[in-house]
Amino acid sequence: DQQVKQNSPSLSVQEGRISILNCDYTNSMFDYFLWYKKYPAEGPTFLISISSIKDKNEDGRFTVFLNKSAKHLSLHIVPSQPGDSAVYFCAARPLTGNQFYFGTGTSLTVIP
Amino acid sequence: DSGVTQTPKHLITATGQRVTLRCSPRSGDLSVYWYQQSLDQGLQFLIQYYNGEERAKGNILERFSAQQFPDLHSELNLSSLELGDSALYFCASSVAVSSYEQYFGPGTRLTVT
């Protein structure tokens, strides 16, 4: 049972435009959400996170939005750069327990 | 470089065999997590150790086992291997037992033929 879903396997955007990556979850007990970025032949690296008590967190070009009522979060990258081309994983953790649940990833390609 | 090391990088073995994957966490990190990423799948949590003790268990098969040693490195043992066990296996580490940030190693690609 996939509790965290990324329904878009891939996304292409032009350099300088906004990239929007989406993630849906089913477990209302999730209280912390993260985005990881993964380049080929490397492990995922932490990008940005958000607590369930917030609806927005911003870090430079990256902003994560959380809509708890819709059980949906999104990652906005603006402006997109070719170096942002990677696979992005959404992850969530429940209030109790140490297990992280990951989505299947979205492959972002930023076209110069 | 996350500071987490995994060996070997690649492993090719036959069905029915047993393999051991090794992970060294970042300096100072006490928690180690193991994940499996099969083709077109997200990272599936397998198991977590903290300071030598098992702390959380995910969808880990009975054929798989893990341990964390006194020097904090961890090993994931996979036995009676099946074709479906072919995957990327990632190790991650964090400072505390319940940290929000995990630091991932580069992974071990296991191919079972």
CSV table of C-alpha atoms in Angstrom, one decimal:
chain,number,residue,atom,x,y,z
A,1,ASP,CA,0.0,0.0,0.0
A,2,GLN,CA,1.7,3.2,-1.2
A,3,GLN,CA,0.9,5.8,1.4
A,4,VAL,CA,2.9,8.5,-0.4
A,5,LYS,CA,2.2,8.9,-4.1
A,6,GLN,CA,3.9,10.9,-6.8
A,7,ASN,CA,1.7,10.4,-9.8
A,8,SER,CA,3.9,12.2,-12.4
A,9,PRO,CA,6.9,10.0,-13.2
A,10,SER,CA,8.5,12.8,-15.2
A,11,LEU,CA,8.4,16.5,-15.8
A,12,SER,CA,10.1,18.8,-18.3
A,13,VAL,CA,10.4,22.6,-18.0
A,14,GLN,CA,12.3,25.3,-19.7
A,15,GLU,CA,15.2,26.9,-17.9
A,16,GLY,CA,14.0,30.0,-15.9
A,17,ARG,CA,10.4,28.8,-15.6
A,18,ILE,CA,8.8,27.3,-12.5
A,19,SER,CA,8.9,23.6,-11.8
A,20,ILE,CA,6.0,22.2,-9.7
A,21,LEU,CA,6.3,18.7,-8.4
A,22,ASN,CA,3.3,17.2,-6.7
A,23,CYS,CA,2.9,14.6,-4.0
A,24,ASP,CA,-0.2,13.1,-2.4
A,25,TYR,CA,-0.5,11.1,0.8
A,26,THR,CA,-3.2,9.0,2.5
A,27,ASN,CA,-2.1,8.7,6.1
A,28,SER,CA,-3.5,11.6,8.2
A,29,MET,CA,-1.0,10.7,11.0
A,30,PHE,CA,1.9,12.0,8.9
A,31,ASP,CA,3.3,15.0,10.7
A,32,TYR,CA,6.5,15.8,8.8
A,33,PHE,CA,7.2,15.9,5.1
A,34,LEU,CA,10.4,16.1,3.2
A,35,TRP,CA,11.7,16.4,-0.3
A,36,TYR,CA,14.9,14.6,-1.5
A,37,LYS,CA,16.8,15.1,-4.7
A,38,LYS,CA,18.7,12.3,-6.3
A,39,TYR,CA,21.3,12.4,-9.1
A,40,PRO,CA,22.2,9.2,-11.0
A,41,ALA,CA,24.6,7.0,-9.2
A,42,GLU,CA,24.2,8.9,-6.0
A,43,GLY,CA,22.0,8.6,-2.9
A,44,PRO,CA,19.1,10.9,-2.2
A,45,THR,CA,20.1,14.3,-0.6
A,46,PHE,CA,17.8,16.2,1.6
A,47,LEU,CA,16.3,19.3,0.0
A,48,ILE,CA,13.6,20.9,2.1
A,49,SER,CA,11.0,19.9,4.7
A,50,ILE,CA,7.8,21.1,6.3
A,51,SER,CA,6.0,20.4,9.5
A,52,SER,CA,2.3,19.7,9.5
A,53,ILE,CA,1.7,22.8,11.6
A,54,LYS,CA,2.8,24.9,8.7
A,55,ASP,CA,1.5,25.4,5.2
A,56,LYS,CA,4.6,26.8,3.5
A,57,ASN,CA,8.3,26.6,3.9
A,58,GLU,CA,10.8,28.5,1.7
A,59,ASP,CA,14.5,28.1,1.1
A,60,GLY,CA,16.0,30.1,-1.7
A,61,ARG,CA,14.6,28.9,-5.0
A,62,PHE,CA,12.7,26.1,-3.3
A,63,THR,CA,9.3,26.3,-1.7
A,64,VAL,CA,7.2,23.5,-0.3
A,65,PHE,CA,3.4,23.9,0.2
A,66,LEU,CA,1.3,21.7,2.3
A,67,ASN,CA,-2.5,21.4,2.0
A,68,LYS,CA,-3.5,19.1,4.9
A,69,SER,CA,-7.2,19.0,4.0
A,70,ALA,CA,-6.3,17.7,0.5
A,71,LYS,CA,-3.4,15.6,1.8
A,72,HIS,CA,-1.3,17.2,-0.8
A,73,LEU,CA,2.1,18.8,-0.9
A,74,SER,CA,4.0,20.4,-3.7
A,75,LEU,CA,7.5,21.6,-4.4
A,76,HIS,CA,8.1,24.7,-6.4
A,77,ILE,CA,11.4,25.5,-7.9
A,78,VAL,CA,11.8,29.0,-9.4
A,79,PRO,CA,13.6,29.8,-11.5
A,80,SER,CA,14.5,26.3,-12.7
A,81,GLN,CA,18.1,25.6,-13.6
A,82,PRO,CA,19.6,22.8,-15.7
A,83,GLY,CA,21.4,21.6,-12.5
A,84,ASP,CA,18.0,21.0,-11.0
A,85,SER,CA,17.6,18.0,-13.4
A,86,ALA,CA,17.3,15.0,-11.1
A,87,VAL,CA,14.8,12.7,-9.5
A,88,TYR,CA,12.8,14.2,-6.7
A,89,PHE,CA,11.3,12.1,-3.9
A,90,CYS,CA,8.6,13.1,-1.5
A,91,ALA,CA,8.7,11.5,1.9
A,92,ALA,CA,6.6,11.6,5.0
A,93,ARG,CA,6.9,10.5,8.6
A,94,PRO,CA,4.1,9.9,11.1
A,95,LEU,CA,3.9,11.5,14.5
A,96,THR,CA,5.0,8.3,16.2
A,97,GLY,CA,7.6,6.0,14.9
A,98,ASN,CA,10.8,6.4,13.0
A,99,GLN,CA,9.7,5.0,9.6
A,100,PHE,CA,9.8,7.3,6.6
A,101,TYR,CA,7.5,6.6,3.7
A,102,PHE,CA,8.8,7.6,0.2
A,103,GLY,CA,7.0,8.2,-3.0
A,104,THR,CA,8.2,6.7,-6.3
A,105,GLY,CA,9.9,9.9,-7.5
A,106,THR,CA,9.4,12.4,-10.3
A,107,SER,CA,12.2,12.8,-12.8
A,108,LEU,CA,12.7,16.5,-13.6
A,109,THR,CA,14.4,17.7,-16.7
A,110,VAL,CA,15.2,21.4,-17.1
A,111,ILE,CA,15.8,22.3,-20.7
A,112,PRO,CA,18.4,25.0,-21.3
B,1,ASP,CA,29.5,13.5,-0.3
B,2,SER,CA,27.1,12.7,2.5
B,3,GLY,CA,29.7,11.0,4.6
B,4,VAL,CA,27.8,7.7,4.5
B,5,THR,CA,29.8,4.9,2.8
B,6,GLN,CA,28.4,1.7,1.3
B,7,THR,CA,30.2,-1.3,0.0
B,8,PRO,CA,30.2,-2.9,-2.5
B,9,LYS,CA,28.9,-0.5,-5.2
B,10,HIS,CA,27.8,-3.4,-7.4
B,11,LEU,CA,27.1,-7.0,-6.6
B,12,ILE,CA,26.1,-9.8,-9.1
B,13,THR,CA,25.1,-13.1,-7.7
B,14,ALA,CA,22.9,-16.1,-8.4
B,15,THR,CA,19.6,-17.2,-7.1
B,16,GLY,CA,19.7,-19.0,-3.8
B,17,GLN,CA,22.9,-17.3,-2.7
B,18,ARG,CA,23.6,-15.1,0.3
B,19,VAL,CA,25.2,-11.7,0.3
B,20,THR,CA,26.2,-9.0,2.9
B,21,LEU,CA,25.9,-5.3,2.2
B,22,ARG,CA,27.9,-3.0,4.4
B,23,CYS,CA,27.3,0.6,5.6
B,24,SER,CA,29.3,3.0,7.6
B,25,PRO,CA,27.3,6.0,8.9
B,26,ARG,CA,28.5,9.6,9.1
B,27,SER,CA,30.8,10.3,11.9
B,28,GLY,CA,28.8,11.0,15.0
B,29,ASP,CA,25.6,9.4,13.7
B,30,LEU,CA,24.1,6.7,15.8
B,31,SER,CA,21.1,5.7,13.7
B,32,VAL,CA,21.3,3.6,10.6
B,33,TYR,CA,18.4,2.9,8.2
B,34,TRP,CA,18.2,0.5,5.3
B,35,TYR,CA,16.0,1.0,2.2
B,36,GLN,CA,15.3,-1.0,-0.9
B,37,GLN,CA,14.5,0.6,-4.2
B,38,SER,CA,13.3,-1.8,-6.9
B,39,LEU,CA,12.7,-0.8,-10.5
B,40,ASP,CA,10.1,2.0,-10.7
B,41,GLN,CA,9.5,1.9,-7.0
B,42,GLY,CA,10.0,4.4,-4.3
B,43,LEU,CA,12.4,3.7,-1.5
B,44,GLN,CA,10.9,1.0,0.8
B,45,PHE,CA,12.0,1.2,4.4
B,46,LEU,CA,13.5,-2.1,5.6
B,47,ILE,CA,14.9,-1.6,9.1
B,48,GLN,CA,16.5,0.9,11.5
B,49,TYR,CA,19.1,0.5,14.1
B,50,TYR,CA,20.1,2.9,16.8
B,51,ASN,CA,23.3,2.5,18.8
B,52,GLY,CA,23.3,-1.2,18.2
B,53,GLU,CA,19.7,-1.9,18.8
B,54,GLU,CA,16.8,-2.5,16.4
B,55,ARG,CA,14.4,0.4,16.7
B,56,ALA,CA,12.0,0.1,13.7
B,57,LYS,CA,11.1,-2.5,11.2
B,58,GLY,CA,9.4,-2.0,7.9
B,59,ASN,CA,8.6,-4.5,5.1
B,60,ILE,CA,11.7,-6.6,5.6
B,61,LEU,CA,11.5,-10.1,4.4
B,62,GLU,CA,12.4,-12.9,6.8
B,63,ARG,CA,15.2,-13.9,4.5
B,64,PHE,CA,16.8,-10.5,5.2
B,65,SER,CA,18.5,-9.5,8.5
B,66,ALA,CA,20.6,-6.7,9.7
B,67,GLN,CA,22.8,-5.7,12.6
B,68,GLN,CA,24.7,-2.7,13.8
B,69,PHE,CA,28.1,-3.3,15.4
B,70,PRO,CA,29.8,-1.5,18.3
B,71,ASP,CA,31.7,0.7,15.9
B,72,LEU,CA,28.3,1.7,14.5
B,73,HIS,CA,28.7,0.2,11.1
B,74,SER,CA,25.8,-1.9,9.9
B,75,GLU,CA,25.4,-4.9,7.7
B,76,LEU,CA,22.4,-6.1,5.8
B,77,ASN,CA,22.3,-9.8,5.1
B,78,LEU,CA,20.2,-11.1,2.2
B,79,SER,CA,19.8,-14.9,1.9
B,80,SER,CA,18.1,-17.4,-0.4
B,81,LEU,CA,18.2,-14.7,-3.0
B,82,GLU,CA,15.5,-14.5,-5.6
B,83,LEU,CA,15.3,-12.6,-8.9
B,84,GLY,CA,12.9,-10.1,-7.3
B,85,ASP,CA,15.6,-9.1,-4.8
B,86,SER,CA,17.5,-7.3,-7.5
B,87,ALA,CA,17.4,-3.7,-6.5
B,88,LEU,CA,19.3,-0.7,-5.2
B,89,TYR,CA,19.9,-0.9,-1.5
B,90,PHE,CA,20.5,2.4,0.3
B,91,CYS,CA,21.8,3.0,3.8
B,92,ALA,CA,21.1,6.3,5.6
B,93,SER,CA,22.2,7.6,8.9
B,94,SER,CA,21.1,10.3,11.3
B,95,VAL,CA,22.3,11.6,14.6
B,96,ALA,CA,19.4,10.6,16.8
B,97,VAL,CA,16.9,7.8,17.0
B,98,SER,CA,14.1,10.0,15.7
B,99,SER,CA,15.8,12.6,13.4
B,100,TYR,CA,13.9,14.2,10.6
B,101,GLU,CA,17.0,14.4,8.3
B,102,GLN,CA,18.7,11.3,7.0
B,103,TYR,CA,21.9,11.2,5.1
B,104,PHE,CA,22.0,8.6,2.4
B,105,GLY,CA,24.9,6.6,1.0
B,106,PRO,CA,25.4,6.1,-2.7
B,107,GLY,CA,23.7,2.6,-2.6
B,108,THR,CA,24.6,-0.9,-3.5
B,109,ARG,CA,23.2,-2.3,-6.7
B,110,LEU,CA,22.3,-5.9,-6.3
B,111,THR,CA,21.7,-8.0,-9.4
B,112,VAL,CA,20.4,-11.6,-8.9
B,113,THR,CA,20.7,-13.8,-12.0
